[in-house]
Coordinates of C-alpha atoms in Angstrom, one line a residue:
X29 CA 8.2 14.0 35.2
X30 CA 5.1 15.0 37.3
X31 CA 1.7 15.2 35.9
X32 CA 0.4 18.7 35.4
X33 CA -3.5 19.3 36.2
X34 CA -5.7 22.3 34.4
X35 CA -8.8 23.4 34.2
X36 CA -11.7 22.7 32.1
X37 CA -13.9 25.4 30.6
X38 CA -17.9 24.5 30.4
X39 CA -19.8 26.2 27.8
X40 CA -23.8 25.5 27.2
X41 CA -24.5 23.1 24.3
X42 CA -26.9 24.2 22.0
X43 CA -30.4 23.1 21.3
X44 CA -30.2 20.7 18.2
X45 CA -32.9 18.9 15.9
X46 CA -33.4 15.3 16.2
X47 CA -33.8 13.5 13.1
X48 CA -33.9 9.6 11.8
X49 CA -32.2 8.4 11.1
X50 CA -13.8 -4.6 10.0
X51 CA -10.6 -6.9 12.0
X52 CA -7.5 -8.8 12.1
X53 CA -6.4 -11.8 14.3
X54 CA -3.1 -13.7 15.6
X55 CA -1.9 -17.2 16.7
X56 CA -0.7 -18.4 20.0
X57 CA 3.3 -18.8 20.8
X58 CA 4.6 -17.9 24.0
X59 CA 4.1 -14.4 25.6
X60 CA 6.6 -11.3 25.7
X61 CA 7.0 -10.0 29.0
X62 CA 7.3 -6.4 29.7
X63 CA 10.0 -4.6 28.7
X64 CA 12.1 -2.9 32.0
X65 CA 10.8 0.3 32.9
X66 CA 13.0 3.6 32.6
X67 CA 14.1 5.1 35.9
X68 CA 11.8 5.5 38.8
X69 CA 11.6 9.2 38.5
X70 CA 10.3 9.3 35.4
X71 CA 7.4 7.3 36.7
X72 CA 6.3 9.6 39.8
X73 CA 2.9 9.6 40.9
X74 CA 2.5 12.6 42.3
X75 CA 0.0 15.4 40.5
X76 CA 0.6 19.1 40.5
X77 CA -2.9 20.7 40.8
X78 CA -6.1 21.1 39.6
X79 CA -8.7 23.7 38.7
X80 CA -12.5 24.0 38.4
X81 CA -14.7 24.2 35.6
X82 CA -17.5 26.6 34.7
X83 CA -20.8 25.4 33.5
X84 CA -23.6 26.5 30.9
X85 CA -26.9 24.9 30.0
X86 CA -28.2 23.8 27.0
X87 CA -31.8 23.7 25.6
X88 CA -33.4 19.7 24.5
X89 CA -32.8 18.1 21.6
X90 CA -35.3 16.8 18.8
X91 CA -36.6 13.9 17.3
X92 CA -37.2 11.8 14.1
X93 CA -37.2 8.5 12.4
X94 CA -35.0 8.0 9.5
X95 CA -35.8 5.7 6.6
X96 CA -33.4 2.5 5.9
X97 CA -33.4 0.6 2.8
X98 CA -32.3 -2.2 0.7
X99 CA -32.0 -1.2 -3.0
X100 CA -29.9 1.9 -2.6
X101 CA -29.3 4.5 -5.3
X102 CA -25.9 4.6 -7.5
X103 CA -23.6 7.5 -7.3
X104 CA -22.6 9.7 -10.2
X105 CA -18.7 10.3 -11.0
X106 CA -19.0 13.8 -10.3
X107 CA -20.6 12.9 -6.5
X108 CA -18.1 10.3 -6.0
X109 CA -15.5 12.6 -6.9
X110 CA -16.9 15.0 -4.1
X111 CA -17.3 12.8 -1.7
X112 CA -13.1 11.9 -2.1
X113 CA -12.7 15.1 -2.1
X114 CA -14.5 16.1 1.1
X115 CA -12.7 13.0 2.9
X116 CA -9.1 14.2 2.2
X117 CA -7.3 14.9 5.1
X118 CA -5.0 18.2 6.0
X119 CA -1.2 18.6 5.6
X120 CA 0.9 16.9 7.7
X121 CA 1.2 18.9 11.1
X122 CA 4.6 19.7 12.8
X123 CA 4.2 19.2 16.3
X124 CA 6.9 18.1 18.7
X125 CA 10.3 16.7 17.9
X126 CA 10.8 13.0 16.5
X127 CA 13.2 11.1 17.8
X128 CA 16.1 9.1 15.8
X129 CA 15.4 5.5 15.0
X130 CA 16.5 3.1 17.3
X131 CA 19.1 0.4 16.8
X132 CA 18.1 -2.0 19.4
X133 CA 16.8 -5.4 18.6
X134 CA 13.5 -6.3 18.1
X135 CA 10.9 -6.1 21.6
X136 CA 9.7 -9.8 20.9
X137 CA 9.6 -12.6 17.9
X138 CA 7.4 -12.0 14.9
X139 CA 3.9 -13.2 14.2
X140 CA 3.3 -16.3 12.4
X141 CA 2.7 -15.1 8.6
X142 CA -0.8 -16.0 7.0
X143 CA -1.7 -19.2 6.4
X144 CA 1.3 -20.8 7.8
X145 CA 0.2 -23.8 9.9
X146 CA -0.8 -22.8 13.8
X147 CA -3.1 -23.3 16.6
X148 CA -5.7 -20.1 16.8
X149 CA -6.3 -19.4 20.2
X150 CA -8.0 -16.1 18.6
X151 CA -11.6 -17.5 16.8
X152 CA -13.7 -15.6 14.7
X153 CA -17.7 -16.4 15.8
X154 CA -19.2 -14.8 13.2
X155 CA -17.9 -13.3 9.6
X156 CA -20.5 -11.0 8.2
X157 CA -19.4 -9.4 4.6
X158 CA -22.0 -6.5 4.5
X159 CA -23.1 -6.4 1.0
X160 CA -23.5 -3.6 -1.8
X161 CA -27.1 -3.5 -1.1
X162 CA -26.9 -2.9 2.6
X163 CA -25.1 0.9 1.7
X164 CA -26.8 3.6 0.9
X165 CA -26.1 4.2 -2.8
X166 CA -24.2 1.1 -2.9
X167 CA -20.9 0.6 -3.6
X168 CA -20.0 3.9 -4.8
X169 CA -20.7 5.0 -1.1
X170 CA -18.0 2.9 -0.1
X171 CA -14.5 4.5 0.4
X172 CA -11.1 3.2 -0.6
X173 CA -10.3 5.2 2.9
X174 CA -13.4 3.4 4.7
X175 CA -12.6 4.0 8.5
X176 CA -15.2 1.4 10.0
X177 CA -16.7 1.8 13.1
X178 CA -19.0 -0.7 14.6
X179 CA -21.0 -1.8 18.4
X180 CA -24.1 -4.1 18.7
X181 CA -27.0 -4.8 21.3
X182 CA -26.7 -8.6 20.4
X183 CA -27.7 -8.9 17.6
X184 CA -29.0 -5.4 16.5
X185 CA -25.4 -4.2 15.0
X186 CA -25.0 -0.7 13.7
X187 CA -21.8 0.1 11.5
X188 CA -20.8 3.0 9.8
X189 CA -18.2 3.6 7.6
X190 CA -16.8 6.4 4.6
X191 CA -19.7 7.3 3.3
X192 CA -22.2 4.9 4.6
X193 CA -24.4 3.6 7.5
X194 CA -26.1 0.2 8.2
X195 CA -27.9 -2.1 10.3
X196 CA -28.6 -5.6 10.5
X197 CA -31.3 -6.9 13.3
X198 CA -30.4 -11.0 12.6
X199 CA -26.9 -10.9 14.1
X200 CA -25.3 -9.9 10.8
X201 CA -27.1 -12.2 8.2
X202 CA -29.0 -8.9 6.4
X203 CA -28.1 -5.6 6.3
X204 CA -29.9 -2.6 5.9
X205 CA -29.1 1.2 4.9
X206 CA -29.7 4.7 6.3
X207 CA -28.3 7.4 4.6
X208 CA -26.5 9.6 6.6
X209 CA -26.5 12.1 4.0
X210 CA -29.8 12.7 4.6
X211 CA -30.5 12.1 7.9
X212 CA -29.0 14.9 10.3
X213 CA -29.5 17.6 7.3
X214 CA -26.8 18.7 5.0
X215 CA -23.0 19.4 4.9
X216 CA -22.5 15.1 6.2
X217 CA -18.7 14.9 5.4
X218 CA -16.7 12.1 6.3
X219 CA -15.3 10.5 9.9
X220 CA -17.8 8.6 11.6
X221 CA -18.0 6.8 14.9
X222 CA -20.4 4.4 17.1
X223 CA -20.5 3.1 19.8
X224 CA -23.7 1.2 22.1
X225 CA -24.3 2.3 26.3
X226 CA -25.1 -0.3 27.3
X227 CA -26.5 1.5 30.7
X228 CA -29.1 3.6 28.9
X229 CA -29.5 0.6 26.2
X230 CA -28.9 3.4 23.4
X231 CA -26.9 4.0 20.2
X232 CA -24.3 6.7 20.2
X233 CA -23.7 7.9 16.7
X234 CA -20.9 10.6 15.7
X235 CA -20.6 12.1 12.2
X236 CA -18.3 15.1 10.4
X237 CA -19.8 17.9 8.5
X238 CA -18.3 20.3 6.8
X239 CA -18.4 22.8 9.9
X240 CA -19.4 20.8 12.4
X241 CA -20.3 17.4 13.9
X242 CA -23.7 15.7 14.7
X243 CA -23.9 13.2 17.7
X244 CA -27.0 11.6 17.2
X245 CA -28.6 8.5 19.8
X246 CA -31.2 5.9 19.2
X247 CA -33.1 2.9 21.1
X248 CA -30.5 -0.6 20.1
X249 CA -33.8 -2.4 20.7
X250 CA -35.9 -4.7 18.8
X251 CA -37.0 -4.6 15.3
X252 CA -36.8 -0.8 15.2
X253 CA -33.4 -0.5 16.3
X254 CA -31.5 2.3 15.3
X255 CA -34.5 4.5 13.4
X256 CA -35.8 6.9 15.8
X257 CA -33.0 9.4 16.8
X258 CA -32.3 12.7 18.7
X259 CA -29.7 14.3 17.6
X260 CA -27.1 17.3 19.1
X261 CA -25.0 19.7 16.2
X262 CA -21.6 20.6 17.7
X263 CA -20.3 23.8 16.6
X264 CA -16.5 24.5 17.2
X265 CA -17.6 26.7 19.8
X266 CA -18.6 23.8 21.9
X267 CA -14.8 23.4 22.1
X268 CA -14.2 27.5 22.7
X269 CA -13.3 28.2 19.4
X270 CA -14.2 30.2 16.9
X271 CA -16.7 29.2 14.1
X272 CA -13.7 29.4 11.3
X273 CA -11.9 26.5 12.9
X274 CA -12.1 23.2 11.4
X275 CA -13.0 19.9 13.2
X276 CA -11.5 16.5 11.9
X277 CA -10.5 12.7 13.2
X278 CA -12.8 12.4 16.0
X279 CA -12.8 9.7 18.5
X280 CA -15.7 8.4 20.6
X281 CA -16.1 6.0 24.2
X282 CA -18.5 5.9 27.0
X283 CA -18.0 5.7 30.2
X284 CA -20.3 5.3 33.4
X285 CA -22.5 8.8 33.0
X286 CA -20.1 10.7 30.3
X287 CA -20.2 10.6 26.1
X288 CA -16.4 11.4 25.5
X289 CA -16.1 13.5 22.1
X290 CA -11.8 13.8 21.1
X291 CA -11.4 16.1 17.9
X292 CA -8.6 17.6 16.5
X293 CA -8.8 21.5 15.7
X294 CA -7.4 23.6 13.2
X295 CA -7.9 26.9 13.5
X296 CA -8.3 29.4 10.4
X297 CA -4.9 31.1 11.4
X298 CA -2.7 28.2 11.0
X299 CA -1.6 26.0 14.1
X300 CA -3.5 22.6 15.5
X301 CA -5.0 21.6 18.5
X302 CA -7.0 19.0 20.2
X303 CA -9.6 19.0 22.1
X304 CA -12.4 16.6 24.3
X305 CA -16.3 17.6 25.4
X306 CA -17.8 15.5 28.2
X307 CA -21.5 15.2 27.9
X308 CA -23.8 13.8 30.1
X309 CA -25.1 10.5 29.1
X310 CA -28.5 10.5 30.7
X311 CA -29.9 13.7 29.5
X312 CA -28.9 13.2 25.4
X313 CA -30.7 9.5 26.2
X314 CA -34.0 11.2 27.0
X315 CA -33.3 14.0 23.7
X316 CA -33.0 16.9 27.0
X317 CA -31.0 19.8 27.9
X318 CA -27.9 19.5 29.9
X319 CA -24.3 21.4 30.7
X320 CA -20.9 20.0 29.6
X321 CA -17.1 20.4 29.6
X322 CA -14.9 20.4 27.7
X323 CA -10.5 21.5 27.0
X324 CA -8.2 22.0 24.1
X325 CA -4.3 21.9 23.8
X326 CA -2.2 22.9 21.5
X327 CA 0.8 20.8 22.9
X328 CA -0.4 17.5 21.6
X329 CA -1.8 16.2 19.0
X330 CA -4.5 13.2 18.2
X331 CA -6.3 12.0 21.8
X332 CA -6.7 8.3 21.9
X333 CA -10.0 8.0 24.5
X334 CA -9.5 4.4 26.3
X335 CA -11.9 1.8 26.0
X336 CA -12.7 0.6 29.2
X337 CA -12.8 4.2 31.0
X338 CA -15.7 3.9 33.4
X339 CA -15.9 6.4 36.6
X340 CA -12.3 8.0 35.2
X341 CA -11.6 8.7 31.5
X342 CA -8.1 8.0 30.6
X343 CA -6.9 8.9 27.0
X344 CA -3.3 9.6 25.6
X345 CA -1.3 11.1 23.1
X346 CA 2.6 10.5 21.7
X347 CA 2.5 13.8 19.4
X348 CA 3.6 16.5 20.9
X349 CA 7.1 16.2 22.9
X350 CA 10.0 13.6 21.2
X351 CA 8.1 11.9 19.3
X352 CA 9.0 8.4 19.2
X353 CA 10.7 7.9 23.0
X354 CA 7.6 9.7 24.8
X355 CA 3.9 9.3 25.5
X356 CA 1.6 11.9 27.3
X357 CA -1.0 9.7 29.7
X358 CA -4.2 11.9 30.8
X359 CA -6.9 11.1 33.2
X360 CA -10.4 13.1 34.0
X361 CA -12.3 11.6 36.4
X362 CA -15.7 12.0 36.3
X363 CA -16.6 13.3 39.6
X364 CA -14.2 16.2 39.0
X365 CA -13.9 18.8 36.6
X366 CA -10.3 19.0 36.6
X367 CA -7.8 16.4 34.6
X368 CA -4.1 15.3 35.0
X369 CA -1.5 14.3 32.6
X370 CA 2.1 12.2 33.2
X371 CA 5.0 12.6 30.4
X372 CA 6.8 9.1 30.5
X373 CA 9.8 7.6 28.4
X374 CA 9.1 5.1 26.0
X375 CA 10.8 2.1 24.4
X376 CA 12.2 4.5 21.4
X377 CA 10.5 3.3 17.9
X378 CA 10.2 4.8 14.6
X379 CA 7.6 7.5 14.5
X380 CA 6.5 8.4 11.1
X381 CA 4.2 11.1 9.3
X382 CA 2.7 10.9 5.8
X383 CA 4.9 9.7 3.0
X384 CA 8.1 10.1 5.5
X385 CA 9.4 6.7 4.0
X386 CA 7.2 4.0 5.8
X387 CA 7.0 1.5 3.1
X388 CA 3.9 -1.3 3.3
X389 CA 4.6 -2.4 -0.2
X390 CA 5.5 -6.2 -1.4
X391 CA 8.7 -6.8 -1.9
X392 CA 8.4 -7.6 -5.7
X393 CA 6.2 -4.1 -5.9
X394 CA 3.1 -6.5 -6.9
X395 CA 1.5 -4.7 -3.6
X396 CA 1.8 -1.0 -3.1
X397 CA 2.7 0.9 -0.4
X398 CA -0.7 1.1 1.2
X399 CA 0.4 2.8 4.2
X400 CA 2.6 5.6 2.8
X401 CA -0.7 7.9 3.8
X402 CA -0.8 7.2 7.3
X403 CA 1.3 8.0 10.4
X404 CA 2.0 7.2 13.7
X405 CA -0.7 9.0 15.4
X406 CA -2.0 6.8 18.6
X407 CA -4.8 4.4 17.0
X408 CA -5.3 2.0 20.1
X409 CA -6.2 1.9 23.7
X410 CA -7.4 -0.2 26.5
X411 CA -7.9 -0.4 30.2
X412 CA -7.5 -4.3 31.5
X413 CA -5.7 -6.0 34.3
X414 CA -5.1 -2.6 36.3
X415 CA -2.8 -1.7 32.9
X416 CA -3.9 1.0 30.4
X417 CA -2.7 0.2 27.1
X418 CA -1.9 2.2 23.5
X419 CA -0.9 1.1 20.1
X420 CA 0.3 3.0 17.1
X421 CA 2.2 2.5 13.5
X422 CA 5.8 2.7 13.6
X423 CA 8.4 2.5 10.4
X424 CA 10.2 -0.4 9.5
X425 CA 13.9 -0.1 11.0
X426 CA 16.8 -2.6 10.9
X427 CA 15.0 -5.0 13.0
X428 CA 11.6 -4.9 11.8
X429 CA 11.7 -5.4 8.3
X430 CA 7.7 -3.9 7.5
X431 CA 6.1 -1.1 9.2
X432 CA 4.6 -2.6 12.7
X433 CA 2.9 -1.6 15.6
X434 CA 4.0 -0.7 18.7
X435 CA 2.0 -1.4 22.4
X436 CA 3.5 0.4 25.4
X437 CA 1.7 -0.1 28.8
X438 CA 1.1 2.1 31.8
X439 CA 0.0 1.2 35.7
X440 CA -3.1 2.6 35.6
X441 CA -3.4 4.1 39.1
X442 CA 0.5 5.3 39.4
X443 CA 0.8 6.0 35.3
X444 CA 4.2 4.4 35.8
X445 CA 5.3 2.6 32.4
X446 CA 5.0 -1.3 32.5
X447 CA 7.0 -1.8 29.3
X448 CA 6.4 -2.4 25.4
X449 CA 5.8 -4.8 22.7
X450 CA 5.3 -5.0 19.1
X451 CA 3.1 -6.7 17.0
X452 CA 4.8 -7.3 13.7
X453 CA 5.9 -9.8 11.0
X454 CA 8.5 -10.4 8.8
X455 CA 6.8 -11.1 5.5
X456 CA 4.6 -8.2 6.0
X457 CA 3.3 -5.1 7.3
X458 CA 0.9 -4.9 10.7
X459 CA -1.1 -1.2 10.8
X460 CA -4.5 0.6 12.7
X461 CA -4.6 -1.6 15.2
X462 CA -7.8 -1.0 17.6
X463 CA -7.8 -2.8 20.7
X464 CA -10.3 -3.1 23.4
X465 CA -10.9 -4.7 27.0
X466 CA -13.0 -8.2 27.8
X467 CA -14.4 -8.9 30.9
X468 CA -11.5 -11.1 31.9
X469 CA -8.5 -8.9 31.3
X470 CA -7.8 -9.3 27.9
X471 CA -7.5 -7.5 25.2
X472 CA -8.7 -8.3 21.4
X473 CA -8.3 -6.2 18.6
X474 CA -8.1 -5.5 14.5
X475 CA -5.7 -4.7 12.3
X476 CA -4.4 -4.4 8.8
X477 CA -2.0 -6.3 7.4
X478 CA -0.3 -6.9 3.9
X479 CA 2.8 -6.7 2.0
X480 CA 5.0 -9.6 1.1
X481 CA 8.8 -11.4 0.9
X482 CA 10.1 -12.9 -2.4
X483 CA 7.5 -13.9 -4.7
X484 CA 4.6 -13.3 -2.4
X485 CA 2.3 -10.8 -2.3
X486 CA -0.5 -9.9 0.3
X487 CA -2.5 -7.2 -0.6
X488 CA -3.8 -5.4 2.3
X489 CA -6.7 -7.0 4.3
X490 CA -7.9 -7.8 7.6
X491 CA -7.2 -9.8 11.1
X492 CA -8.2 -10.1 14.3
X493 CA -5.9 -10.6 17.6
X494 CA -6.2 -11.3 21.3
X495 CA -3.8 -11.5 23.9
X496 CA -3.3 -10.3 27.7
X497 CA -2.7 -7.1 28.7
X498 CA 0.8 -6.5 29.2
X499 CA 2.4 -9.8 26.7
X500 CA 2.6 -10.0 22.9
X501 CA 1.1 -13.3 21.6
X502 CA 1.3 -14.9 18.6
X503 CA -2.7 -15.3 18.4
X504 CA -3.6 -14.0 14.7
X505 CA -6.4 -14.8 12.9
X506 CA -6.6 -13.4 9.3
X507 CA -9.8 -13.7 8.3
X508 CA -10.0 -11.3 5.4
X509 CA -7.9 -11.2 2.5
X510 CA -7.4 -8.9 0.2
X511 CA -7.6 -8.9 -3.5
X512 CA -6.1 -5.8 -4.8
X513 CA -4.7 -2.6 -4.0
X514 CA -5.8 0.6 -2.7
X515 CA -6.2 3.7 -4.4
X516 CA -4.1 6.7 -4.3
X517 CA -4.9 10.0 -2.7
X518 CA -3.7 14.0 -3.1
X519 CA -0.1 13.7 -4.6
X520 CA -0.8 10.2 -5.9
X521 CA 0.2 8.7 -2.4
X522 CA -1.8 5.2 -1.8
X523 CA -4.3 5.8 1.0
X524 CA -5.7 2.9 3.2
X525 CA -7.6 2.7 6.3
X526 CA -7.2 5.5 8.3
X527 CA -9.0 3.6 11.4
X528 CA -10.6 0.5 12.1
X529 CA -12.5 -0.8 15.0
X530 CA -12.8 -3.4 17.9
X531 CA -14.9 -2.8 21.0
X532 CA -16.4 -5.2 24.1
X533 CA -19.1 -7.1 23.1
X534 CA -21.7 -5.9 25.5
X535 CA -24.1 -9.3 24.8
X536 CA -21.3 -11.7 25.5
X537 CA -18.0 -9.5 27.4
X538 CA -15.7 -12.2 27.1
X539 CA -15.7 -11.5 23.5
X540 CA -14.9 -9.1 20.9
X541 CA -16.6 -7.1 17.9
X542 CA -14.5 -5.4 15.0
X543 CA -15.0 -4.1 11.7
X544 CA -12.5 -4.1 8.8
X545 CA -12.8 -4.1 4.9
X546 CA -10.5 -5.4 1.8
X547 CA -10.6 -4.6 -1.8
X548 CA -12.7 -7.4 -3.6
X549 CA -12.4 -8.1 -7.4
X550 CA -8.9 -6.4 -8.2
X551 CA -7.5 -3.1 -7.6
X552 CA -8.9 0.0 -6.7
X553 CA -11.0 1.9 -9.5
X554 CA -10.9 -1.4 -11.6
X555 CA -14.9 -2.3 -12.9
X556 CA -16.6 -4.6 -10.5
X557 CA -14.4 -3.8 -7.7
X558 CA -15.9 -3.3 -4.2
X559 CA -14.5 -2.2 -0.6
X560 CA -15.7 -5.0 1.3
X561 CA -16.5 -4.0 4.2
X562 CA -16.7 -6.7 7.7
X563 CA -18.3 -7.3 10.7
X564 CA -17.0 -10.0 12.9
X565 CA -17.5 -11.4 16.1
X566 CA -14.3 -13.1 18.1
X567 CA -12.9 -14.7 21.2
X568 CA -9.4 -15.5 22.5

């Protein structure tokens, strides 16, 4: 089909306060080529239209240092139980159609399983477990549900997580906490995301209240790093809706002059949407007043921004039409204020939703299903080689014995689709992956892994990956393993992940920099037990 263009509405962004302030890998076997491409009209080029924008203007920012620390306080049960609380995610949302399961074989062979003898092409630099002590309030501020998100100016790394934030200024040897609790005012939820511009040398920080986000940005220099921030709130109006609609699952990337905020919506009323605010890099560097952009749909759901987007944001979503045989590829550029989308046919997988029968666990039930919360939302994007790339969960079907995940693959200038992969095992489930670009066209990322054949049993932890941009390679590294299972969530469903991350390395681009965690000391809610969380540096 053709892509359809639209317009973007502009609304001023408000004047603000400004306040203070893990991974999986593979092993190398030969490479999957692309799968054959659906018919060529399905992959037409040609766009439909396009609209202009409106603007507004927004007043400057303010500023503040925040406070980091090394002997945090403890939470109390009650607190701990809140904070669970305020993480919990919304019912499932009905959107689109989902496609039966397919019956063809499997896209390409299965990883190697962990700790089977191989030659790692994929090598882990640097393995930094980041210690009780470097969380504010320890490791009761750690979540069972961490989502990890991580970037570094060398060796100043910031990472944030559920419900915590740190920094380390030694290239990951010691860590130190800021309380984002505290920080940015009251009301600090949940979802948090970060990312370093490596243009304006500054710290982009993204974090859920209860009715709203903060984007905060500091200096990723020197000893100071990441302690003096400006900070923006963003109401739901800043994505035209009313105040009574709720914000959740945000996503974050930078490109050459734009922030790029994705959120889904959910207004009071019933119904979803998602939305995307484009905000001018420069001026929220300097704490200053600026206009933006920004759109919402209501036809998709969950926008996966592309790492790697510089004078064009590309971002996709495969909720929304059959889900499970299509994918919806968007692109913005940033000299326009209007953006275009292509529907393309997929290589057909098994698109789930919570508890809809994906099944992580081991097979002798020693390991429990820790994916049986998540679905098949996109987690994973890239721009390498002239390709744009996504990755997502997909069930276990008669070919794939675990949950996997799927890659499909797009020409980035015609959107035509390139082909797919997956990136699964047969002892085991492979889930979140997040992928990201190097400098020389390939593409690293994290993931989860664990389950288990027979008498084995993985409990869920952590690997890295590399391979190129349009193959499947057998280049894991599992670097973190877990020691116990998960906890449950509402319902008594067991509840992992819901993200991880992997991004460029800006101080070395040939290399990668991921965070993932993995239950250390036994299971979940078991004395002495903490989610571990990691941040690694890799190659490959």
């Amino acid at each position: 089909m053709n892509p359809t263009s639209t317009s973007i509405s502009q609304r001023p962004a408000y004047r603000r306060i400004a306040a203070l302030g893990l991974l999986l890998v593979l092993v190398a076997a030969p490479a999957v080529p692309a799968q054959a491409a659906p018919p060529a009209v399905d992959n037409s080029a040609a766009a439909a239209g396009s609209a202009v924008a409106s603007s507004g203007a927004a007043t400057a920012g303010r500023r503040g240092q925040a406070r980091t620390q090394t002997t945090p306080p403890t939470l109390t049960d009650r607190q701990a139980a809140t904070r669970r609380e305020q993480a919990a995610d919304r019912a499932p949302v009905d959107k689109g159609a989902i496609a039966s399961l397919p019956r063809a074989k499997a896209l390409n062979p299965p990883i190697t399983a962990p700790g089977a003898p191989s030659t790692l092409a994929t090598t882990i630099l640097r393995d930094s477990a980041i210690p009780a002590s470097g969380i504010s309030g320890g490791s009761s501020f750690v979540s069972n549900t961490q989502e990890p998100s991580t970037d570094a100016n060398g060796g100043n790394i910031f990472q944030t997580g559920n419900w915590y934030a740190t920094r380390s200024t030694n290239n990951g040897a010691t860590w130190s906490a800021l309380d984002p609790f505290t920080i940015f005012g009251s009301g600090f939820c949940c979802d948090q995301v970060t990312q370093y511009d490596p243009i304006r040398g500054r710290q982009f920080w993204l974090l859920q209240y209860s009715d709203h986000l903060v984007l905060a940005n500091a200096s990723a220099a020197g000893a100071g790093a990441f302690t003096s921030w400006c900070w923006y709130t963003i109401t739901p109006s800043w994505f035209g809706q009313p105040s009574t609609t709720s914000i959740d699952y945000n996503d974050m990337t930078i490109g050459n002059n734009y922030v790029y905020i994705s959120s889904n919506l959910f207004p009071s009323g019933g119904g979803s949407a998602s939305g995307i605010i484009r905000l001018p890099a420069a001026a929220m560097s300097t704490c200053g007043g600026f206009s933006y952009n920004y759109l919402t749909r209501t036809d998709n759901f969950t926008f996966k921004l592309t790492p790697g987007s510089t004078d064009t944001l590309f971002w996709g979503s495969n909720w929304g039409q059959t889900n499970g045989s299509s994918f919806r590829v968007f692109a913005w550029a940033e000299s326009s204020t209007s953006y275009s989308w292509w529907d393309r046919t997929v290589a057909s997988y098994g698109f789930f939703t919570r508890n809809s029968g994906q099944n992580c666990a081991s097979a002798n039930g020693v390991v429990t299903n820790w994916c049986a919360f998540a679905d098949s939302r996109t987690l994973g994007a890239y721009r390498a080689a002239g390709v744009l790339g996504f990755s997502f969960n997909a069930r276990q079907d008669g070919s794939h014995p675990f949950p996997y995940t799927r890659i499909v693959w797009f020409n980035e200038s015609t959107k035509a689709y390139l082909g797919a992969g997956d990136v699964w095992g047969s002892w085991g489930a492979i889930q979140f992956m997040s992928l990201a670009p190097n400098n020389a066209g390939r593409v690293g990322g994290v993931f989860a892994w664990g389950g288990g054949t027979g008498t084995t049993a993985y409990y869920p932890g952590g690997a890295a990956y590399t391979t190129g941009a349009t193959t499947i390679e057998n280049n894991s590294n599992f670097f973190l393993w877990g020691q116990g299972n998960t906890c449950t969530a509402a319902g008594g469903i067991p509840r992992f992940g819901d993200y991880l991350t992997a991004r460029t390395y800006k101080a070395n681009p040939s290399t990668w920099i991921a965070a993932a965690y993995a239950f250390k000391g036994g299971n979940c809610g078991s004395p002495g037990v903490y989610s571990e969380p990691h941040n690694i540096n890799f190659s490959g």
